[in-house]
PDB file of N, CA, C and O in Angstrom:
ATOM      1  N   ARG A   1     -39.950  66.618-141.968  1.00  0.00           N
ATOM      2  CA  ARG A   1     -40.216  66.748-140.548  1.00  0.00           C
ATOM      3  C   ARG A   1     -41.671  66.519-140.206  1.00  0.00           C
ATOM      4  O   ARG A   1     -41.977  66.042-139.129  1.00  0.00           O
ATOM      5  N   ALA A   2     -42.539  66.879-141.114  1.00  0.00           N
ATOM      6  CA  ALA A   2     -43.969  66.727-140.832  1.00  0.00           C
ATOM      7  C   ALA A   2     -44.350  65.268-140.650  1.00  0.00           C
ATOM      8  O   ALA A   2     -45.330  64.970-139.978  1.00  0.00           O
ATOM      9  N   ALA A   3     -43.588  64.361-141.204  1.00  0.00           N
ATOM     10  CA  ALA A   3     -43.924  62.943-141.147  1.00  0.00           C
ATOM     11  C   ALA A   3     -43.188  62.198-140.035  1.00  0.00           C
ATOM     12  O   ALA A   3     -43.381  60.998-139.873  1.00  0.00           O
ATOM     13  N   TRP A   4     -42.367  62.865-139.259  1.00  0.00           N
ATOM     14  CA  TRP A   4     -41.599  62.179-138.225  1.00  0.00           C
ATOM     15  C   TRP A   4     -42.476  61.457-137.226  1.00  0.00           C
ATOM     16  O   TRP A   4     -42.129  60.379-136.759  1.00  0.00           O
ATOM     17  N   ASP A   5     -43.617  62.019-136.892  1.00  0.00           N
ATOM     18  CA  ASP A   5     -44.458  61.375-135.883  1.00  0.00           C
ATOM     19  C   ASP A   5     -44.996  60.029-136.349  1.00  0.00           C
ATOM     20  O   ASP A   5     -45.437  59.226-135.536  1.00  0.00           O
ATOM     21  N   ALA A   6     -44.918  59.741-137.629  1.00  0.00           N
ATOM     22  CA  ALA A   6     -45.326  58.430-138.140  1.00  0.00           C
ATOM     23  C   ALA A   6     -44.379  57.336-137.628  1.00  0.00           C
ATOM     24  O   ALA A   6     -44.750  56.164-137.595  1.00  0.00           O
ATOM     25  N   TYR A   7     -43.194  57.706-137.210  1.00  0.00           N
ATOM     26  CA  TYR A   7     -42.201  56.744-136.728  1.00  0.00           C
ATOM     27  C   TYR A   7     -42.203  56.599-135.206  1.00  0.00           C
ATOM     28  O   TYR A   7     -41.455  55.802-134.655  1.00  0.00           O
ATOM     29  N   TYR A   8     -43.006  57.360-134.507  1.00  0.00           N
ATOM     30  CA  TYR A   8     -42.969  57.383-133.050  1.00  0.00           C
ATOM     31  C   TYR A   8     -43.669  56.199-132.386  1.00  0.00           C
ATOM     32  O   TYR A   8     -43.336  55.862-131.255  1.00  0.00           O
ATOM     33  N   ALA A   9     -44.605  55.574-133.041  1.00  0.00           N
ATOM     34  CA  ALA A   9     -45.324  54.453-132.431  1.00  0.00           C
ATOM     35  C   ALA A   9     -44.345  53.338-132.055  1.00  0.00           C
ATOM     36  O   ALA A   9     -43.457  52.987-132.827  1.00  0.00           O
ATOM     37  N   ASN A  10     -44.480  52.834-130.837  1.00  0.00           N
ATOM     38  CA  ASN A  10     -43.644  51.737-130.322  1.00  0.00           C
ATOM     39  C   ASN A  10     -42.165  52.096-130.208  1.00  0.00           C
ATOM     40  O   ASN A  10     -41.310  51.215-130.232  1.00  0.00           O
ATOM     41  N   THR A  11     -41.855  53.377-130.103  1.00  0.00           N
ATOM     42  CA  THR A  11     -40.475  53.817-129.944  1.00  0.00           C
ATOM     43  C   THR A  11     -40.085  53.741-128.475  1.00  0.00           C
ATOM     44  O   THR A  11     -40.806  54.209-127.604  1.00  0.00           O
ATOM     45  N   HIS A  12     -38.940  53.137-128.206  1.00  0.00           N
ATOM     46  CA  HIS A  12     -38.467  52.987-126.836  1.00  0.00           C
ATOM     47  C   HIS A  12     -37.401  54.015-126.474  1.00  0.00           C
ATOM     48  O   HIS A  12     -37.201  54.320-125.303  1.00  0.00           O
ATOM     49  N   ALA A  13     -36.712  54.519-127.486  1.00  0.00           N
ATOM     50  CA  ALA A  13     -35.645  55.488-127.234  1.00  0.00           C
ATOM     51  C   ALA A  13     -35.460  56.383-128.451  1.00  0.00           C
ATOM     52  O   ALA A  13     -35.724  55.973-129.582  1.00  0.00           O
ATOM     53  N   VAL A  14     -34.996  57.592-128.187  1.00  0.00           N
ATOM     54  CA  VAL A  14     -34.716  58.566-129.235  1.00  0.00           C
ATOM     55  C   VAL A  14     -33.319  59.129-128.983  1.00  0.00           C
ATOM     56  O   VAL A  14     -32.974  59.443-127.837  1.00  0.00           O
ATOM     57  N   VAL A  15     -32.520  59.241-130.036  1.00  0.00           N
ATOM     58  CA  VAL A  15     -31.243  59.930-129.955  1.00  0.00           C
ATOM     59  C   VAL A  15     -31.440  61.255-130.685  1.00  0.00           C
ATOM     60  O   VAL A  15     -31.661  61.279-131.895  1.00  0.00           O
ATOM     61  N   PHE A  16     -31.397  62.351-129.942  1.00  0.00           N
ATOM     62  CA  PHE A  16     -31.582  63.683-130.506  1.00  0.00           C
ATOM     63  C   PHE A  16     -30.208  64.323-130.620  1.00  0.00           C
ATOM     64  O   PHE A  16     -29.517  64.510-129.620  1.00  0.00           O
ATOM     65  N   VAL A  17     -29.786  64.646-131.834  1.00  0.00           N
ATOM     66  CA  VAL A  17     -28.447  65.174-132.090  1.00  0.00           C
ATOM     67  C   VAL A  17     -28.524  66.674-132.327  1.00  0.00           C
ATOM     68  O   VAL A  17     -29.288  67.140-133.167  1.00  0.00           O
ATOM     69  N   ILE A  18     -27.716  67.402-131.575  1.00  0.00           N
ATOM     70  CA  ILE A  18     -27.625  68.850-131.709  1.00  0.00           C
ATOM     71  C   ILE A  18     -26.268  69.191-132.309  1.00  0.00           C
ATOM     72  O   ILE A  18     -25.241  68.683-131.855  1.00  0.00           O
ATOM     73  N   ASP A  19     -26.255  70.055-133.307  1.00  0.00           N
ATOM     74  CA  ASP A  19     -25.002  70.562-133.854  1.00  0.00           C
ATOM     75  C   ASP A  19     -24.562  71.704-132.944  1.00  0.00           C
ATOM     76  O   ASP A  19     -25.049  72.828-133.048  1.00  0.00           O
ATOM     77  N   SER A  20     -23.669  71.432-132.037  1.00  0.00           N
ATOM     78  CA  SER A  20     -23.288  72.425-131.034  1.00  0.00           C
ATOM     79  C   SER A  20     -22.402  73.537-131.582  1.00  0.00           C
ATOM     80  O   SER A  20     -22.150  74.516-130.887  1.00  0.00           O
ATOM     81  N   ALA A  21     -21.967  73.413-132.827  1.00  0.00           N
ATOM     82  CA  ALA A  21     -21.085  74.420-133.421  1.00  0.00           C
ATOM     83  C   ALA A  21     -21.800  75.322-134.417  1.00  0.00           C
ATOM     84  O   ALA A  21     -21.180  76.201-135.001  1.00  0.00           O
ATOM     85  N   ASP A  22     -23.088  75.132-134.623  1.00  0.00           N
ATOM     86  CA  ASP A  22     -23.814  75.906-135.630  1.00  0.00           C
ATOM     87  C   ASP A  22     -25.074  76.503-135.020  1.00  0.00           C
ATOM     88  O   ASP A  22     -26.014  75.791-134.702  1.00  0.00           O
ATOM     89  N   ASP A  23     -25.090  77.814-134.888  1.00  0.00           N
ATOM     90  CA  ASP A  23     -26.242  78.500-134.311  1.00  0.00           C
ATOM     91  C   ASP A  23     -27.349  78.783-135.318  1.00  0.00           C
ATOM     92  O   ASP A  23     -28.439  79.176-134.928  1.00  0.00           O
ATOM     93  N   SER A  24     -27.100  78.570-136.592  1.00  0.00           N
ATOM     94  CA  SER A  24     -28.068  78.979-137.610  1.00  0.00           C
ATOM     95  C   SER A  24     -29.393  78.209-137.538  1.00  0.00           C
ATOM     96  O   SER A  24     -30.427  78.734-137.938  1.00  0.00           O
ATOM     97  N   GLN A  25     -29.375  76.998-137.014  1.00  0.00           N
ATOM     98  CA  GLN A  25     -30.593  76.195-136.943  1.00  0.00           C
ATOM     99  C   GLN A  25     -31.029  75.896-135.513  1.00  0.00           C
ATOM    100  O   GLN A  25     -31.893  75.052-135.298  1.00  0.00           O
ATOM    101  N   ILE A  26     -30.452  76.585-134.555  1.00  0.00           N
ATOM    102  CA  ILE A  26     -30.703  76.230-133.157  1.00  0.00           C
ATOM    103  C   ILE A  26     -32.159  76.443-132.748  1.00  0.00           C
ATOM    104  O   ILE A  26     -32.723  75.640-132.012  1.00  0.00           O
ATOM    105  N   GLN A  27     -32.797  77.495-133.226  1.00  0.00           N
ATOM    106  CA  GLN A  27     -34.197  77.730-132.861  1.00  0.00           C
ATOM    107  C   GLN A  27     -35.112  76.694-133.506  1.00  0.00           C
ATOM    108  O   GLN A  27     -36.071  76.229-132.877  1.00  0.00           O
ATOM    109  N   THR A  28     -34.814  76.313-134.737  1.00  0.00           N
ATOM    110  CA  THR A  28     -35.585  75.259-135.402  1.00  0.00           C
ATOM    111  C   THR A  28     -35.400  73.936-134.676  1.00  0.00           C
ATOM    112  O   THR A  28     -36.358  73.200-134.435  1.00  0.00           O
ATOM    113  N   SER A  29     -34.171  73.639-134.305  1.00  0.00           N
ATOM    114  CA  SER A  29     -33.865  72.407-133.588  1.00  0.00           C
ATOM    115  C   SER A  29     -34.582  72.372-132.241  1.00  0.00           C
ATOM    116  O   SER A  29     -35.154  71.345-131.853  1.00  0.00           O
ATOM    117  N   LYS A  30     -34.572  73.489-131.530  1.00  0.00           N
ATOM    118  CA  LYS A  30     -35.251  73.569-130.237  1.00  0.00           C
ATOM    119  C   LYS A  30     -36.752  73.346-130.405  1.00  0.00           C
ATOM    120  O   LYS A  30     -37.365  72.607-129.627  1.00  0.00           O
ATOM    121  N   ALA A  31     -37.341  73.970-131.409  1.00  0.00           N
ATOM    122  CA  ALA A  31     -38.780  73.796-131.659  1.00  0.00           C
ATOM    123  C   ALA A  31     -39.108  72.345-131.966  1.00  0.00           C
ATOM    124  O   ALA A  31     -40.111  71.804-131.477  1.00  0.00           O
ATOM    125  N   GLU A  32     -38.283  71.686-132.769  1.00  0.00           N
ATOM    126  CA  GLU A  32     -38.500  70.266-133.097  1.00  0.00           C
ATOM    127  C   GLU A  32     -38.378  69.401-131.849  1.00  0.00           C
ATOM    128  O   GLU A  32     -39.155  68.467-131.654  1.00  0.00           O
ATOM    129  N   PHE A  33     -37.407  69.706-131.012  1.00  0.00           N
ATOM    130  CA  PHE A  33     -37.218  68.953-129.771  1.00  0.00           C
ATOM    131  C   PHE A  33     -38.442  69.071-128.872  1.00  0.00           C
ATOM    132  O   PHE A  33     -38.951  68.072-128.368  1.00  0.00           O
ATOM    133  N   LEU A  34     -38.925  70.293-128.687  1.00  0.00           N
ATOM    134  CA  LEU A  34     -40.087  70.508-127.824  1.00  0.00           C
ATOM    135  C   LEU A  34     -41.346  69.867-128.398  1.00  0.00           C
ATOM    136  O   LEU A  34     -42.161  69.318-127.654  1.00  0.00           O
ATOM    137  N   THR A  35     -41.492  69.908-129.709  1.00  0.00           N
ATOM    138  CA  THR A  35     -42.627  69.242-130.364  1.00  0.00           C
ATOM    139  C   THR A  35     -42.563  67.733-130.138  1.00  0.00           C
ATOM    140  O   THR A  35     -43.572  67.095-129.854  1.00  0.00           O
ATOM    141  N   MET A  36     -41.362  67.179-130.240  1.00  0.00           N
ATOM    142  CA  MET A  36     -41.175  65.747-130.022  1.00  0.00           C
ATOM    143  C   MET A  36     -41.523  65.367-128.584  1.00  0.00           C
ATOM    144  O   MET A  36     -42.148  64.339-128.324  1.00  0.00           O
ATOM    145  N   LEU A  37     -41.122  66.214-127.632  1.00  0.00           N
ATOM    146  CA  LEU A  37     -41.350  65.904-126.214  1.00  0.00           C
ATOM    147  C   LEU A  37     -42.813  65.753-125.843  1.00  0.00           C
ATOM    148  O   LEU A  37     -43.146  64.975-124.958  1.00  0.00           O
ATOM    149  N   VAL A  38     -43.676  66.502-126.484  1.00  0.00           N
ATOM    150  CA  VAL A  38     -45.090  66.459-126.108  1.00  0.00           C
ATOM    151  C   VAL A  38     -45.884  65.414-126.887  1.00  0.00           C
ATOM    152  O   VAL A  38     -47.079  65.256-126.654  1.00  0.00           O
ATOM    153  N   HIS A  39     -45.212  64.696-127.781  1.00  0.00           N
ATOM    154  CA  HIS A  39     -45.910  63.677-128.569  1.00  0.00           C
ATOM    155  C   HIS A  39     -46.276  62.499-127.671  1.00  0.00           C
ATOM    156  O   HIS A  39     -45.427  61.943-126.965  1.00  0.00           O
ATOM    157  N   ASN A  40     -47.524  62.117-127.676  1.00  0.00           N
ATOM    158  CA  ASN A  40     -48.040  61.068-126.796  1.00  0.00           C
ATOM    159  C   ASN A  40     -47.331  59.726-126.987  1.00  0.00           C
ATOM    160  O   ASN A  40     -47.129  58.990-126.016  1.00  0.00           O
ATOM    161  N   ASP A  41     -46.942  59.385-128.210  1.00  0.00           N
ATOM    162  CA  ASP A  41     -46.282  58.094-128.450  1.00  0.00           C
ATOM    163  C   ASP A  41     -44.892  58.015-127.820  1.00  0.00           C
ATOM    164  O   ASP A  41     -44.329  56.935-127.705  1.00  0.00           O
ATOM    165  N   LEU A  42     -44.330  59.149-127.433  1.00  0.00           N
ATOM    166  CA  LEU A  42     -42.984  59.160-126.856  1.00  0.00           C
ATOM    167  C   LEU A  42     -42.991  59.388-125.343  1.00  0.00           C
ATOM    168  O   LEU A  42     -41.942  59.580-124.742  1.00  0.00           O
ATOM    169  N   ARG A  43     -44.156  59.333-124.727  1.00  0.00           N
ATOM    170  CA  ARG A  43     -44.258  59.664-123.302  1.00  0.00           C
ATOM    171  C   ARG A  43     -43.402  58.760-122.413  1.00  0.00           C
ATOM    172  O   ARG A  43     -42.951  59.183-121.355  1.00  0.00           O
ATOM    173  N   ASP A  44     -43.148  57.518-122.807  1.00  0.00           N
ATOM    174  CA  ASP A  44     -42.334  56.606-122.004  1.00  0.00           C
ATOM    175  C   ASP A  44     -40.957  56.351-122.607  1.00  0.00           C
ATOM    176  O   ASP A  44     -40.200  55.526-122.097  1.00  0.00           O
ATOM    177  N   ALA A  45     -40.634  57.053-123.679  1.00  0.00           N
ATOM    178  CA  ALA A  45     -39.358  56.824-124.368  1.00  0.00           C
ATOM    179  C   ALA A  45     -38.205  57.474-123.604  1.00  0.00           C
ATOM    180  O   ALA A  45     -38.356  58.509-122.964  1.00  0.00           O
ATOM    181  N   ILE A  46     -37.070  56.846-123.691  1.00  0.00           N
ATOM    182  CA  ILE A  46     -35.829  57.399-123.156  1.00  0.00           C
ATOM    183  C   ILE A  46     -35.257  58.317-124.233  1.00  0.00           C
ATOM    184  O   ILE A  46     -35.254  57.967-125.420  1.00  0.00           O
ATOM    185  N   ILE A  47     -34.770  59.471-123.829  1.00  0.00           N
ATOM    186  CA  ILE A  47     -34.218  60.418-124.796  1.00  0.00           C
ATOM    187  C   ILE A  47     -32.759  60.683-124.449  1.00  0.00           C
ATOM    188  O   ILE A  47     -32.434  61.102-123.340  1.00  0.00           O
ATOM    189  N   LEU A  48     -31.880  60.419-125.414  1.00  0.00           N
ATOM    190  CA  LEU A  48     -30.458  60.720-125.299  1.00  0.00           C
ATOM    191  C   LEU A  48     -30.197  61.956-126.139  1.00  0.00           C
ATOM    192  O   LEU A  48     -30.558  61.992-127.320  1.00  0.00           O
ATOM    193  N   ILE A  49     -29.590  62.964-125.539  1.00  0.00           N
ATOM    194  CA  ILE A  49     -29.263  64.183-126.259  1.00  0.00           C
ATOM    195  C   ILE A  49     -27.767  64.180-126.498  1.00  0.00           C
ATOM    196  O   ILE A  49     -26.969  64.113-125.556  1.00  0.00           O
ATOM    197  N   PHE A  50     -27.391  64.247-127.764  1.00  0.00           N
ATOM    198  CA  PHE A  50     -25.996  64.165-128.166  1.00  0.00           C
ATOM    199  C   PHE A  50     -25.584  65.498-128.771  1.00  0.00           C
ATOM    200  O   PHE A  50     -26.186  65.943-129.751  1.00  0.00           O
ATOM    201  N   ALA A  51     -24.585  66.139-128.196  1.00  0.00           N
ATOM    202  CA  ALA A  51     -24.062  67.403-128.734  1.00  0.00           C
ATOM    203  C   ALA A  51     -22.913  67.079-129.673  1.00  0.00           C
ATOM    204  O   ALA A  51     -21.800  66.769-129.236  1.00  0.00           O
ATOM    205  N   ASN A  52     -23.189  67.140-130.956  1.00  0.00           N
ATOM    206  CA  ASN A  52     -22.221  66.821-131.992  1.00  0.00           C
ATOM    207  C   ASN A  52     -21.286  68.011-132.228  1.00  0.00           C
ATOM    208  O   ASN A  52     -21.651  69.150-131.984  1.00  0.00           O
ATOM    209  N   LYS A  53     -20.107  67.737-132.713  1.00  0.00           N
ATOM    210  CA  LYS A  53     -19.096  68.742-133.086  1.00  0.00           C
ATOM    211  C   LYS A  53     -18.614  69.561-131.886  1.00  0.00           C
ATOM    212  O   LYS A  53     -18.269  70.728-132.005  1.00  0.00           O
ATOM    213  N   ALA A  54     -18.583  68.956-130.727  1.00  0.00           N
ATOM    214  CA  ALA A  54     -18.167  69.646-129.509  1.00  0.00           C
ATOM    215  C   ALA A  54     -16.702  70.071-129.551  1.00  0.00           C
ATOM    216  O   ALA A  54     -16.298  70.950-128.793  1.00  0.00           O
ATOM    217  N   GLU A  55     -15.916  69.468-130.422  1.00  0.00           N
ATOM    218  CA  GLU A  55     -14.489  69.803-130.507  1.00  0.00           C
ATOM    219  C   GLU A  55     -14.217  71.050-131.347  1.00  0.00           C
ATOM    220  O   GLU A  55     -13.108  71.563-131.368  1.00  0.00           O
ATOM    221  N   MET A  56     -15.243  71.563-132.014  1.00  0.00           N
ATOM    222  CA  MET A  56     -15.078  72.740-132.876  1.00  0.00           C
ATOM    223  C   MET A  56     -14.904  73.999-132.014  1.00  0.00           C
ATOM    224  O   MET A  56     -15.507  74.108-130.948  1.00  0.00           O
ATOM    225  N   PRO A  57     -14.114  74.954-132.499  1.00  0.00           N
ATOM    226  CA  PRO A  57     -13.901  76.179-131.709  1.00  0.00           C
ATOM    227  C   PRO A  57     -15.171  77.003-131.499  1.00  0.00           C
ATOM    228  O   PRO A  57     -15.265  77.736-130.518  1.00  0.00           O
ATOM    229  N   THR A  58     -16.140  76.877-132.379  1.00  0.00           N
ATOM    230  CA  THR A  58     -17.385  77.646-132.253  1.00  0.00           C
ATOM    231  C   THR A  58     -18.463  76.899-131.466  1.00  0.00           C
ATOM    232  O   THR A  58     -19.573  77.412-131.313  1.00  0.00           O
ATOM    233  N   ALA A  59     -18.140  75.722-130.962  1.00  0.00           N
ATOM    234  CA  ALA A  59     -19.146  74.899-130.268  1.00  0.00           C
ATOM    235  C   ALA A  59     -19.555  75.520-128.941  1.00  0.00           C
ATOM    236  O   ALA A  59     -18.737  76.079-128.216  1.00  0.00           O
ATOM    237  N   ARG A  60     -20.843  75.413-128.655  1.00  0.00           N
ATOM    238  CA  ARG A  60     -21.355  75.828-127.347  1.00  0.00           C
ATOM    239  C   ARG A  60     -21.098  74.698-126.359  1.00  0.00           C
ATOM    240  O   ARG A  60     -21.157  73.531-126.709  1.00  0.00           O
ATOM    241  N   ASP A  61     -20.848  75.060-125.116  1.00  0.00           N
ATOM    242  CA  ASP A  61     -20.605  74.025-124.121  1.00  0.00           C
ATOM    243  C   ASP A  61     -21.948  73.462-123.638  1.00  0.00           C
ATOM    244  O   ASP A  61     -22.997  74.059-123.874  1.00  0.00           O
ATOM    245  N   PRO A  62     -21.921  72.327-122.956  1.00  0.00           N
ATOM    246  CA  PRO A  62     -23.174  71.688-122.518  1.00  0.00           C
ATOM    247  C   PRO A  62     -24.071  72.584-121.670  1.00  0.00           C
ATOM    248  O   PRO A  62     -25.297  72.526-121.776  1.00  0.00           O
ATOM    249  N   GLY A  63     -23.483  73.418-120.832  1.00  0.00           N
ATOM    250  CA  GLY A  63     -24.278  74.322-120.012  1.00  0.00           C
ATOM    251  C   GLY A  63     -25.064  75.321-120.853  1.00  0.00           C
ATOM    252  O   GLY A  63     -26.235  75.601-120.571  1.00  0.00           O
ATOM    253  N   GLU A  64     -24.417  75.861-121.884  1.00  0.00           N
ATOM    254  CA  GLU A  64     -25.104  76.798-122.780  1.00  0.00           C
ATOM    255  C   GLU A  64     -26.241  76.113-123.523  1.00  0.00           C
ATOM    256  O   GLU A  64     -27.340  76.663-123.639  1.00  0.00           O
ATOM    257  N   LEU A  65     -25.977  74.912-124.027  1.00  0.00           N
ATOM    258  CA  LEU A  65     -27.022  74.175-124.744  1.00  0.00           C
ATOM    259  C   LEU A  65     -28.180  73.839-123.816  1.00  0.00           C
ATOM    260  O   LEU A  65     -29.342  73.945-124.207  1.00  0.00           O
ATOM    261  N   SER A  66     -27.861  73.462-122.604  1.00  0.00           N
ATOM    262  CA  SER A  66     -28.900  73.155-121.630  1.00  0.00           C
ATOM    263  C   SER A  66     -29.780  74.373-121.371  1.00  0.00           C
ATOM    264  O   SER A  66     -31.012  74.255-121.283  1.00  0.00           O
ATOM    265  N   GLU A  67     -29.163  75.530-121.272  1.00  0.00           N
ATOM    266  CA  GLU A  67     -29.918  76.750-121.053  1.00  0.00           C
ATOM    267  C   GLU A  67     -30.780  77.109-122.274  1.00  0.00           C
ATOM    268  O   GLU A  67     -31.961  77.453-122.136  1.00  0.00           O
ATOM    269  N   ILE A  68     -30.210  77.025-123.451  1.00  0.00           N
ATOM    270  CA  ILE A  68     -30.939  77.353-124.687  1.00  0.00           C
ATOM    271  C   ILE A  68     -32.153  76.443-124.865  1.00  0.00           C
ATOM    272  O   ILE A  68     -33.241  76.906-125.182  1.00  0.00           O
ATOM    273  N   TYR A  69     -31.950  75.150-124.668  1.00  0.00           N
ATOM    274  CA  TYR A  69     -33.034  74.186-124.880  1.00  0.00           C
ATOM    275  C   TYR A  69     -33.954  74.061-123.666  1.00  0.00           C
ATOM    276  O   TYR A  69     -35.007  73.450-123.759  1.00  0.00           O
ATOM    277  N   GLY A  70     -33.558  74.607-122.545  1.00  0.00           N
ATOM    278  CA  GLY A  70     -34.384  74.555-121.346  1.00  0.00           C
ATOM    279  C   GLY A  70     -34.432  73.182-120.710  1.00  0.00           C
ATOM    280  O   GLY A  70     -35.442  72.803-120.113  1.00  0.00           O
ATOM    281  N   PHE A  71     -33.343  72.426-120.806  1.00  0.00           N
ATOM    282  CA  PHE A  71     -33.333  71.065-120.264  1.00  0.00           C
ATOM    283  C   PHE A  71     -33.611  71.028-118.774  1.00  0.00           C
ATOM    284  O   PHE A  71     -34.237  70.098-118.291  1.00  0.00           O
ATOM    285  N   ASN A  72     -33.164  72.014-118.034  1.00  0.00           N
ATOM    286  CA  ASN A  72     -33.381  72.029-116.587  1.00  0.00           C
ATOM    287  C   ASN A  72     -34.847  72.301-116.230  1.00  0.00           C
ATOM    288  O   ASN A  72     -35.257  72.050-115.100  1.00  0.00           O
ATOM    289  N   GLU A  73     -35.607  72.813-117.159  1.00  0.00           N
ATOM    290  CA  GLU A  73     -37.002  73.135-116.904  1.00  0.00           C
ATOM    291  C   GLU A  73     -37.953  72.006-117.308  1.00  0.00           C
ATOM    292  O   GLU A  73     -39.133  72.067-117.019  1.00  0.00           O
ATOM    293  N   ILE A  74     -37.419  71.023-117.973  1.00  0.00           N
ATOM    294  CA  ILE A  74     -38.275  69.934-118.482  1.00  0.00           C
ATOM    295  C   ILE A  74     -38.480  68.903-117.391  1.00  0.00           C
ATOM    296  O   ILE A  74     -37.591  68.464-116.749  1.00  0.00           O
TER     297      ILE A  74
END
């Protein structure tokens, strides 16, 4: 993860995948997302957020994920 910003130069789009059925890494995932958002090389990039495993019984719905990640505040 420490080297991810080496790939950000000249990036036009990012697909950020969230495991919507697993809460064990949600805080780490949120921190990585927020770190990515403030990176200067991504200031003009389009970001697609994909909630993976949405069909699982333990999956959070899009509204819950939006609240957890603070998408409405960005």
